[in-house]
PDB file of C-alpha atoms and ligand atoms in Angstrom:
ATOM      1  CA  MET A   1      25.842  -4.520   0.618  1.00 51.00           C
ATOM      2  CA  SER A   2      23.663  -2.447  -1.701  1.00 75.00           C
ATOM      3  CA  ARG A   3      24.619   0.708   0.179  1.00 72.00           C
ATOM      4  CA  ASP A   4      28.307  -0.173  -0.360  1.00 90.00           C
ATOM      5  CA  LEU A   5      27.641  -0.752  -4.050  1.00 94.00           C
ATOM      6  CA  VAL A   6      26.070   2.678  -4.478  1.00 96.00           C
ATOM      7  CA  GLU A   7      28.862   4.327  -2.491  1.00 96.00           C
ATOM      8  CA  SER A   8      31.500   2.642  -4.592  1.00 96.00           C
ATOM      9  CA  VAL A   9      29.875   3.822  -7.843  1.00 97.00           C
ATOM     10  CA  ALA A  10      29.509   7.303  -6.317  1.00 97.00           C
ATOM     11  CA  GLN A  11      33.242   7.245  -5.680  1.00 96.00           C
ATOM     12  CA  ARG A  12      33.879   6.276  -9.275  1.00 97.00           C
ATOM     13  CA  PHE A  13      31.674   9.119 -10.436  1.00 97.00           C
ATOM     14  CA  GLN A  14      33.644  11.576  -8.286  1.00 96.00           C
ATOM     15  CA  THR A  15      36.927  10.279  -9.691  1.00 96.00           C
ATOM     16  CA  PHE A  16      35.521  10.690 -13.206  1.00 97.00           C
ATOM     17  CA  ALA A  17      34.071  14.182 -12.716  1.00 96.00           C
ATOM     18  CA  ALA A  18      36.668  15.900 -10.534  1.00 95.00           C
ATOM     19  CA  PRO A  19      39.360  16.391 -13.222  1.00 95.00           C
ATOM     20  CA  TYR A  20      36.870  18.334 -15.368  1.00 95.00           C
ATOM     21  CA  LEU A  21      36.920  21.092 -12.748  1.00 93.00           C
ATOM     22  CA  ASP A  22      40.540  21.705 -13.713  1.00 90.00           C
ATOM     23  CA  GLU A  23      39.681  22.193 -17.362  1.00 86.00           C
ATOM     24  CA  PRO A  24      40.706  25.642 -18.575  1.00 80.00           C
ATOM     25  CA  GLY A  25      38.023  28.320 -18.686  1.00 73.00           C
ATOM     26  CA  ASP A  26      34.662  27.294 -17.449  1.00 76.00           C
ATOM     27  CA  ASP A  27      34.360  25.175 -14.335  1.00 85.00           C
ATOM     28  CA  PHE A  28      30.861  26.521 -13.579  1.00 86.00           C
ATOM     29  CA  ALA A  29      29.211  24.196 -16.094  1.00 89.00           C
ATOM     30  CA  TYR A  30      30.901  21.116 -14.641  1.00 94.00           C
ATOM     31  CA  ARG A  31      30.214  22.147 -11.047  1.00 93.00           C
ATOM     32  CA  LEU A  32      26.555  22.622 -11.988  1.00 90.00           C
ATOM     33  CA  LYS A  33      26.380  19.020 -13.220  1.00 95.00           C
ATOM     34  CA  ILE A  34      28.204  17.552 -10.216  1.00 96.00           C
ATOM     35  CA  GLU A  35      25.794  19.306  -7.848  1.00 95.00           C
ATOM     36  CA  HIS A  36      22.812  18.364 -10.024  1.00 96.00           C
ATOM     37  CA  THR A  37      23.905  14.713  -9.901  1.00 98.00           C
ATOM     38  CA  ASP A  38      24.178  14.785  -6.092  1.00 97.00           C
ATOM     39  CA  ARG A  39      20.697  16.225  -5.756  1.00 97.00           C
ATOM     40  CA  VAL A  40      19.105  13.896  -8.343  1.00 98.00           C
ATOM     41  CA  ARG A  41      20.597  10.960  -6.486  1.00 98.00           C
ATOM     42  CA  ALA A  42      19.095  12.231  -3.203  1.00 98.00           C
ATOM     43  CA  ILE A  43      15.677  12.802  -4.773  1.00 98.00           C
ATOM     44  CA  ALA A  44      15.731   9.367  -6.464  1.00 98.00           C
ATOM     45  CA  THR A  45      16.543   7.763  -3.113  1.00 98.00           C
ATOM     46  CA  ASP A  46      13.656   9.630  -1.509  1.00 98.00           C
ATOM     47  CA  ILE A  47      11.161   8.645  -4.234  1.00 98.00           C
ATOM     48  CA  ALA A  48      12.315   5.009  -4.247  1.00 98.00           C
ATOM     49  CA  ASP A  49      12.141   4.768  -0.432  1.00 97.00           C
ATOM     50  CA  ALA A  50       8.698   6.373  -0.323  1.00 97.00           C
ATOM     51  CA  SER A  51       7.215   4.341  -3.164  1.00 96.00           C
ATOM     52  CA  GLY A  52       7.670   0.795  -1.907  1.00 95.00           C
ATOM     53  CA  VAL A  53       9.726  -0.403  -4.853  1.00 97.00           C
ATOM     54  CA  SER A  54      11.839  -3.567  -4.652  1.00 97.00           C
ATOM     55  CA  ASP A  55      15.405  -3.417  -3.309  1.00 96.00           C
ATOM     56  CA  ARG A  56      16.747  -4.048  -6.813  1.00 97.00           C
ATOM     57  CA  VAL A  57      14.782  -1.140  -8.272  1.00 98.00           C
ATOM     58  CA  ASN A  58      15.809   1.039  -5.327  1.00 97.00           C
ATOM     59  CA  VAL A  59      19.523   0.342  -5.882  1.00 98.00           C
ATOM     60  CA  ALA A  60      19.273   0.598  -9.674  1.00 98.00           C
ATOM     61  CA  ALA A  61      17.462   3.950  -9.371  1.00 98.00           C
ATOM     62  CA  ARG A  62      20.226   5.381  -7.214  1.00 98.00           C
ATOM     63  CA  LEU A  63      22.891   4.090  -9.607  1.00 98.00           C
ATOM     64  CA  ALA A  64      21.097   5.427 -12.673  1.00 98.00           C
ATOM     65  CA  ALA A  65      20.669   8.803 -10.955  1.00 98.00           C
ATOM     66  CA  LEU A  66      24.413   8.891 -10.313  1.00 98.00           C
ATOM     67  CA  LEU A  67      25.265   8.132 -13.925  1.00 98.00           C
ATOM     68  CA  HIS A  68      22.464   9.802 -15.879  1.00 98.00           C
ATOM     69  CA  ASP A  69      24.446  12.928 -16.761  1.00 98.00           C
ATOM     70  CA  VAL A  70      27.958  11.467 -17.006  1.00 98.00           C
ATOM     71  CA  GLY A  71      27.811  12.382 -20.706  1.00 98.00           C
ATOM     72  CA  ARG A  72      27.409  16.085 -19.872  1.00 97.00           C
ATOM     73  CA  PHE A  73      31.106  16.285 -18.971  1.00 97.00           C
ATOM     74  CA  PRO A  74      32.593  15.081 -22.278  1.00 97.00           C
ATOM     75  CA  GLN A  75      29.771  16.890 -24.099  1.00 96.00           C
ATOM     76  CA  TYR A  76      30.686  20.236 -22.603  1.00 94.00           C
ATOM     77  CA  LYS A  77      34.395  19.623 -22.956  1.00 94.00           C
ATOM     78  CA  GLN A  78      34.082  18.917 -26.672  1.00 94.00           C
ATOM     79  CA  TYR A  79      31.240  21.204 -27.729  1.00 94.00           C
ATOM     80  CA  ARG A  80      30.964  23.866 -24.967  1.00 90.00           C
ATOM     81  CA  THR A  81      27.204  23.488 -24.896  1.00 89.00           C
ATOM     82  CA  PHE A  82      24.512  21.394 -23.213  1.00 89.00           C
ATOM     83  CA  ARG A  83      22.257  21.638 -26.249  1.00 87.00           C
ATOM     84  CA  ASP A  84      22.058  18.100 -27.571  1.00 92.00           C
ATOM     85  CA  ALA A  85      20.693  19.195 -30.942  1.00 88.00           C
ATOM     86  CA  GLU A  86      23.883  21.131 -31.583  1.00 89.00           C
ATOM     87  CA  SER A  87      26.260  18.538 -30.187  1.00 94.00           C
ATOM     88  CA  ALA A  88      25.399  14.955 -29.252  1.00 96.00           C
ATOM     89  CA  ASN A  89      22.763  12.993 -27.343  1.00 97.00           C
ATOM     90  CA  HIS A  90      24.159  13.293 -23.832  1.00 97.00           C
ATOM     91  CA  ALA A  91      22.274  10.210 -22.576  1.00 98.00           C
ATOM     92  CA  LEU A  92      24.071   8.080 -25.142  1.00 98.00           C
ATOM     93  CA  LEU A  93      27.355   9.693 -24.091  1.00 98.00           C
ATOM     94  CA  SER A  94      26.518   8.822 -20.470  1.00 98.00           C
ATOM     95  CA  VAL A  95      26.111   5.140 -21.330  1.00 98.00           C
ATOM     96  CA  ARG A  96      29.255   5.118 -23.457  1.00 98.00           C
ATOM     97  CA  HIS A  97      31.467   6.822 -20.874  1.00 98.00           C
ATOM     98  CA  ALA A  98      30.044   4.878 -17.923  1.00 98.00           C
ATOM     99  CA  LEU A  99      30.987   1.694 -19.767  1.00 97.00           C
ATOM    100  CA  ARG A 100      34.357   2.998 -20.903  1.00 96.00           C
ATOM    101  CA  GLU A 101      35.273   4.039 -17.341  1.00 95.00           C
ATOM    102  CA  GLY A 102      34.034   0.746 -15.891  1.00 96.00           C
ATOM    103  CA  MET A 103      31.808   2.638 -13.479  1.00 96.00           C
ATOM    104  CA  LEU A 104      29.467  -0.340 -13.068  1.00 97.00           C
ATOM    105  CA  ALA A 105      32.217  -2.963 -12.888  1.00 95.00           C
ATOM    106  CA  GLU A 106      30.999  -4.293  -9.519  1.00 94.00           C
ATOM    107  CA  VAL A 107      27.330  -4.305 -10.506  1.00 96.00           C
ATOM    108  CA  PRO A 108      25.831  -7.664 -11.560  1.00 96.00           C
ATOM    109  CA  THR A 109      25.164  -7.848 -15.315  1.00 96.00           C
ATOM    110  CA  ASP A 110      21.365  -8.035 -15.093  1.00 97.00           C
ATOM    111  CA  LEU A 111      21.193  -4.991 -12.814  1.00 97.00           C
ATOM    112  CA  ARG A 112      23.726  -3.150 -14.979  1.00 97.00           C
ATOM    113  CA  ARG A 113      21.411  -3.572 -17.943  1.00 98.00           C
ATOM    114  CA  VAL A 114      18.542  -1.991 -16.003  1.00 98.00           C
ATOM    115  CA  VAL A 115      20.729   0.927 -14.892  1.00 98.00           C
ATOM    116  CA  LEU A 116      22.112   1.649 -18.361  1.00 98.00           C
ATOM    117  CA  GLY A 117      18.648   1.347 -19.901  1.00 98.00           C
ATOM    118  CA  ALA A 118      17.333   3.990 -17.525  1.00 98.00           C
ATOM    119  CA  VAL A 119      20.353   6.232 -18.144  1.00 98.00           C
ATOM    120  CA  PHE A 120      19.809   5.985 -21.884  1.00 98.00           C
ATOM    121  CA  LEU A 121      16.076   6.729 -21.545  1.00 98.00           C
ATOM    122  CA  HIS A 122      16.317   9.589 -19.056  1.00 97.00           C
ATOM    123  CA  ASN A 123      16.000  12.320 -21.696  1.00 94.00           C
ATOM    124  CA  VAL A 124      13.605  10.838 -24.276  1.00 94.00           C
ATOM    125  CA  ARG A 125      10.354  12.734 -24.626  1.00 87.00           C
ATOM    126  CA  THR A 126       8.199   9.708 -23.921  1.00 90.00           C
ATOM    127  CA  LEU A 127       9.232   6.266 -22.722  1.00 95.00           C
ATOM    128  CA  PRO A 128       8.711   3.261 -25.033  1.00 96.00           C
ATOM    129  CA  THR A 129       5.650   1.226 -24.087  1.00 93.00           C
ATOM    130  CA  ASN A 130       7.277  -2.212 -24.051  1.00 95.00           C
ATOM    131  CA  LEU A 131       9.989  -1.791 -21.423  1.00 97.00           C
ATOM    132  CA  PRO A 132      10.793  -4.562 -18.929  1.00 97.00           C
ATOM    133  CA  PRO A 133       9.131  -3.679 -15.580  1.00 98.00           C
ATOM    134  CA  GLU A 134      12.341  -2.914 -13.675  1.00 98.00           C
ATOM    135  CA  THR A 135      13.719  -0.696 -16.447  1.00 98.00           C
ATOM    136  CA  LEU A 136      10.388   1.104 -16.573  1.00 98.00           C
ATOM    137  CA  ALA A 137      10.294   1.686 -12.802  1.00 98.00           C
ATOM    138  CA  VAL A 138      13.913   2.874 -12.636  1.00 98.00           C
ATOM    139  CA  SER A 139      13.497   5.126 -15.681  1.00 98.00           C
ATOM    140  CA  ARG A 140      10.426   6.695 -14.145  1.00 98.00           C
ATOM    141  CA  ILE A 141      12.183   7.413 -10.861  1.00 98.00           C
ATOM    142  CA  VAL A 142      15.211   8.974 -12.568  1.00 98.00           C
ATOM    143  CA  ARG A 143      13.083  11.078 -14.926  1.00 98.00           C
ATOM    144  CA  ASP A 144      10.988  12.398 -12.021  1.00 98.00           C
ATOM    145  CA  SER A 145      14.091  13.159  -9.959  1.00 98.00           C
ATOM    146  CA  ASP A 146      15.812  14.909 -12.850  1.00 97.00           C
ATOM    147  CA  LYS A 147      12.764  17.083 -13.516  1.00 95.00           C
ATOM    148  CA  LEU A 148      12.327  17.954  -9.851  1.00 96.00           C
ATOM    149  CA  ASP A 149      15.885  19.190  -9.637  1.00 95.00           C
ATOM    150  CA  ILE A 150      15.580  21.130 -12.894  1.00 91.00           C
ATOM    151  CA  PHE A 151      12.560  22.928 -11.389  1.00 91.00           C
ATOM    152  CA  ARG A 152      14.841  24.025  -8.569  1.00 91.00           C
ATOM    153  CA  VAL A 153      17.728  24.976 -10.857  1.00 85.00           C
ATOM    154  CA  MET A 154      15.484  27.015 -13.145  1.00 83.00           C
ATOM    155  CA  ILE A 155      13.844  28.898 -10.304  1.00 83.00           C
ATOM    156  CA  ALA A 156      17.242  29.732  -8.800  1.00 82.00           C
ATOM    157  CA  HIS A 157      18.502  30.771 -12.217  1.00 76.00           C
ATOM    158  CA  PHE A 158      15.594  33.009 -13.142  1.00 73.00           C
ATOM    159  CA  SER A 159      15.391  34.593  -9.709  1.00 68.00           C
ATOM    160  CA  GLN A 160      19.139  35.186  -9.876  1.00 61.00           C
ATOM    161  CA  THR A 161      19.783  33.669  -6.497  1.00 51.00           C
ATOM    162  CA  GLU A 162      22.548  31.802  -8.259  1.00 51.00           C
ATOM    163  CA  PRO A 163      24.979  33.177 -10.834  1.00 49.00           C
ATOM    164  CA  ALA A 164      23.538  33.396 -14.333  1.00 56.00           C
ATOM    165  CA  HIS A 165      25.069  31.150 -16.933  1.00 58.00           C
ATOM    166  CA  PRO A 166      23.680  30.921 -20.474  1.00 56.00           C
ATOM    167  CA  GLU A 167      23.866  27.117 -20.542  1.00 59.00           C
ATOM    168  CA  VAL A 168      21.516  26.725 -17.566  1.00 55.00           C
ATOM    169  CA  ALA A 169      18.480  27.751 -19.574  1.00 56.00           C
ATOM    170  CA  LEU A 170      19.833  26.708 -22.950  1.00 56.00           C
ATOM    171  CA  HIS A 171      20.216  30.234 -24.349  1.00 63.00           C
ATOM    172  CA  VAL A 172      16.585  31.331 -24.248  1.00 74.00           C
ATOM    173  CA  LYS A 173      15.918  34.939 -25.210  1.00 78.00           C
ATOM    174  CA  LEU A 174      15.138  37.197 -22.296  1.00 76.00           C
ATOM    175  CA  HIS A 175      11.921  39.169 -22.639  1.00 77.00           C
ATOM    176  CA  PRO A 176       9.463  40.048 -19.864  1.00 76.00           C
ATOM    177  CA  THR A 177       6.220  39.124 -21.637  1.00 79.00           C
ATOM    178  CA  ALA A 178       6.865  37.285 -24.926  1.00 81.00           C
ATOM    179  CA  TYR A 179       5.915  33.633 -25.287  1.00 85.00           C
ATOM    180  CA  SER A 180       5.345  31.254 -28.225  1.00 85.00           C
ATOM    181  CA  GLN A 181       1.851  30.111 -29.106  1.00 86.00           C
ATOM    182  CA  GLU A 182       3.130  26.609 -30.043  1.00 86.00           C
ATOM    183  CA  ILE A 183       4.170  25.947 -26.470  1.00 85.00           C
ATOM    184  CA  ILE A 184       0.949  27.052 -24.844  1.00 86.00           C
ATOM    185  CA  THR A 185      -1.161  25.221 -27.462  1.00 87.00           C
ATOM    186  CA  ALA A 186       0.704  21.971 -26.788  1.00 85.00           C
ATOM    187  CA  LEU A 187       0.399  22.346 -23.028  1.00 84.00           C
ATOM    188  CA  LEU A 188      -3.283  23.221 -23.121  1.00 83.00           C
ATOM    189  CA  LYS A 189      -3.802  19.968 -25.083  1.00 82.00           C
ATOM    190  CA  GLY A 190      -1.985  18.111 -22.299  1.00 77.00           C
ATOM    191  CA  ASP A 191       1.119  17.459 -24.431  1.00 76.00           C
ATOM    192  CA  THR A 192       4.564  18.211 -23.130  1.00 71.00           C
ATOM    193  CA  GLY A 193       6.338  21.165 -24.673  1.00 64.00           C
ATOM    194  CA  ASP A 194       9.065  20.510 -27.187  1.00 70.00           C
ATOM    195  CA  TYR A 195      12.527  21.947 -26.570  1.00 67.00           C
ATOM    196  CA  ARG A 196      12.727  22.824 -30.245  1.00 72.00           C
ATOM    197  CA  ASN A 197       9.879  25.335 -29.921  1.00 74.00           C
ATOM    198  CA  ILE A 198      11.532  27.194 -27.078  1.00 80.00           C
ATOM    199  CA  VAL A 199      12.468  30.754 -27.981  1.00 83.00           C
ATOM    200  CA  TRP A 200      11.650  32.959 -24.995  1.00 83.00           C
ATOM    201  CA  VAL A 201      12.319  32.640 -21.310  1.00 82.00           C
ATOM    202  CA  ASN A 202       8.556  32.331 -20.730  1.00 86.00           C
ATOM    203  CA  ASP A 203       8.436  29.378 -23.148  1.00 87.00           C
ATOM    204  CA  PHE A 204      10.995  27.664 -20.992  1.00 84.00           C
ATOM    205  CA  LYS A 205       9.050  28.343 -17.809  1.00 87.00           C
ATOM    206  CA  LEU A 206       5.844  27.073 -19.417  1.00 88.00           C
ATOM    207  CA  MET A 207       7.536  23.904 -20.624  1.00 87.00           C
ATOM    208  CA  VAL A 208       8.983  23.227 -17.176  1.00 87.00           C
ATOM    209  CA  ALA A 209       5.572  23.837 -15.542  1.00 89.00           C
ATOM    210  CA  GLY A 210       4.085  21.348 -18.040  1.00 89.00           C
ATOM    211  CA  TRP A 211       6.416  18.635 -16.770  1.00 89.00           C
ATOM    212  CA  MET A 212       3.904  18.233 -13.956  1.00 90.00           C
ATOM    213  CA  TYR A 213       1.893  16.078 -16.384  1.00 90.00           C
ATOM    214  CA  ASP A 214       4.910  13.824 -16.811  1.00 90.00           C
ATOM    215  CA  LEU A 215       5.638  13.032 -13.172  1.00 95.00           C
ATOM    216  CA  ASN A 216       5.179   9.330 -12.568  1.00 96.00           C
ATOM    217  CA  TYR A 217       5.152   8.839  -8.819  1.00 97.00           C
ATOM    218  CA  ARG A 218       2.761  10.321  -6.318  1.00 97.00           C
ATOM    219  CA  HIS A 219       5.705  11.124  -4.062  1.00 97.00           C
ATOM    220  CA  SER A 220       7.224  13.178  -6.897  1.00 97.00           C
ATOM    221  CA  CYS A 221       4.007  15.220  -7.028  1.00 97.00           C
ATOM    222  CA  GLN A 222       4.203  15.607  -3.256  1.00 97.00           C
ATOM    223  CA  LEU A 223       7.751  16.962  -3.517  1.00 97.00           C
ATOM    224  CA  LEU A 224       6.704  19.359  -6.290  1.00 96.00           C
ATOM    225  CA  HIS A 225       3.840  20.553  -4.109  1.00 96.00           C
ATOM    226  CA  ASP A 226       5.897  20.849  -0.925  1.00 96.00           C
ATOM    227  CA  HIS A 227       8.556  22.963  -2.615  1.00 95.00           C
ATOM    228  CA  GLY A 228       5.919  25.258  -4.144  1.00 94.00           C
ATOM    229  CA  TYR A 229       7.755  25.197  -7.466  1.00 93.00           C
ATOM    230  CA  LEU A 230       4.682  25.651  -9.652  1.00 93.00           C
ATOM    231  CA  ASP A 231       3.437  28.721  -7.802  1.00 92.00           C
ATOM    232  CA  THR A 232       6.917  30.209  -7.956  1.00 91.00           C
ATOM    233  CA  ILE A 233       7.092  29.655 -11.702  1.00 89.00           C
ATOM    234  CA  PHE A 234       3.598  30.954 -12.446  1.00 89.00           C
ATOM    235  CA  ASP A 235       4.035  33.996 -10.211  1.00 88.00           C
ATOM    236  CA  THR A 236       6.934  35.119 -12.409  1.00 83.00           C
ATOM    237  CA  LEU A 237       5.207  34.300 -15.693  1.00 79.00           C
ATOM    238  CA  LEU A 238       4.061  37.439 -17.410  1.00 72.00           C
ATOM    239  CA  PRO A 239       1.771  38.367 -18.987  1.00 73.00           C
ATOM    240  CA  GLN A 240      -0.907  36.929 -16.707  1.00 79.00           C
ATOM    241  CA  ASP A 241      -3.274  36.737 -19.673  1.00 86.00           C
ATOM    242  CA  PRO A 242      -6.285  34.369 -19.942  1.00 88.00           C
ATOM    243  CA  GLN A 243      -4.300  31.568 -21.620  1.00 87.00           C
ATOM    244  CA  ILE A 244      -1.590  31.618 -18.972  1.00 88.00           C
ATOM    245  CA  LEU A 245      -4.147  31.760 -16.169  1.00 90.00           C
ATOM    246  CA  GLU A 246      -6.068  28.837 -17.700  1.00 90.00           C
ATOM    247  CA  MET A 247      -2.854  26.872 -17.987  1.00 89.00           C
ATOM    248  CA  ARG A 248      -2.046  27.576 -14.344  1.00 91.00           C
ATOM    249  CA  ARG A 249      -5.536  26.540 -13.233  1.00 93.00           C
ATOM    250  CA  ARG A 250      -5.360  23.244 -15.159  1.00 91.00           C
ATOM    251  CA  ILE A 251      -1.905  22.326 -13.925  1.00 91.00           C
ATOM    252  CA  MET A 252      -2.723  23.098 -10.302  1.00 94.00           C
ATOM    253  CA  GLU A 253      -5.945  21.101 -10.610  1.00 93.00           C
ATOM    254  CA  HIS A 254      -4.050  18.163 -12.071  1.00 92.00           C
ATOM    255  CA  LEU A 255      -1.545  18.304  -9.215  1.00 95.00           C
ATOM    256  CA  ALA A 256      -4.360  18.366  -6.647  1.00 95.00           C
ATOM    257  CA  HIS A 257      -5.905  15.278  -8.315  1.00 94.00           C
ATOM    258  CA  ARG A 258      -2.621  13.416  -8.220  1.00 93.00           C
ATOM    259  CA  LEU A 259      -2.170  14.218  -4.544  1.00 95.00           C
ATOM    260  CA  ALA A 260      -5.710  13.132  -3.755  1.00 93.00           C
ATOM    261  CA  ASP A 261      -4.977   9.653  -5.167  1.00 78.00           C
ATOM    262  CA  ALA A 262      -3.928   7.590  -2.196  1.00 62.00           C
TER     263      ALA A 262
HETATM  264 FE1  FE2 B   1      20.415  14.642 -18.566  1.00 51.71          FE
END
């Protein structure tokens, strides 16, 4: 039953997204988001299955993963950018378009509320503290899954194993060694980096590495570890100066701690 429900919403997502590939000009951006959605859904399923959550949370997590970036399609069509600050909050667009398209028509109202809550919250810097438990659990799974796939996308992008596209890394400036002190100061304090302080490609890599602190589930940390994403990022981060090396040491230590927690 729940598997059918997820498949039916997945079908609705496909029906929604496919026509964007026929938009004139730039189908790369849309293809990127369709593939990202598929992978986030798979990662969310993996985290939910491995973390012993309830069936309701498991289903809601897979549905929220499917719908979290629905707003990226109308956003790119209208504004030709994925930068929310210069266009619109894409999480809000996701909720609006998911509702408008009736994508959750077969989902019971109480579960729909949990799904849409997690979709809306997937891109906030920090989650509110007073969320209902199911919304909190689903939001955490989707946020972890989204980050884990962005690690992969960024590494592929910066290593040029996939075609470069300026929207993937939000138009950062390419420079082999430059980075912004604001980013490293925030991360060394254990804060997450702010998109608004990103100037250089190394700022972006540092911010992504700092997402380690934000992962909620142990299984998410396990996936990060198993894919070796942090080592890959730090190996390409130049200069390897004392601040960067200290940052690397702290993040790797934090990851080891998380993995040691049974
Ligand atoms: Fe998103």
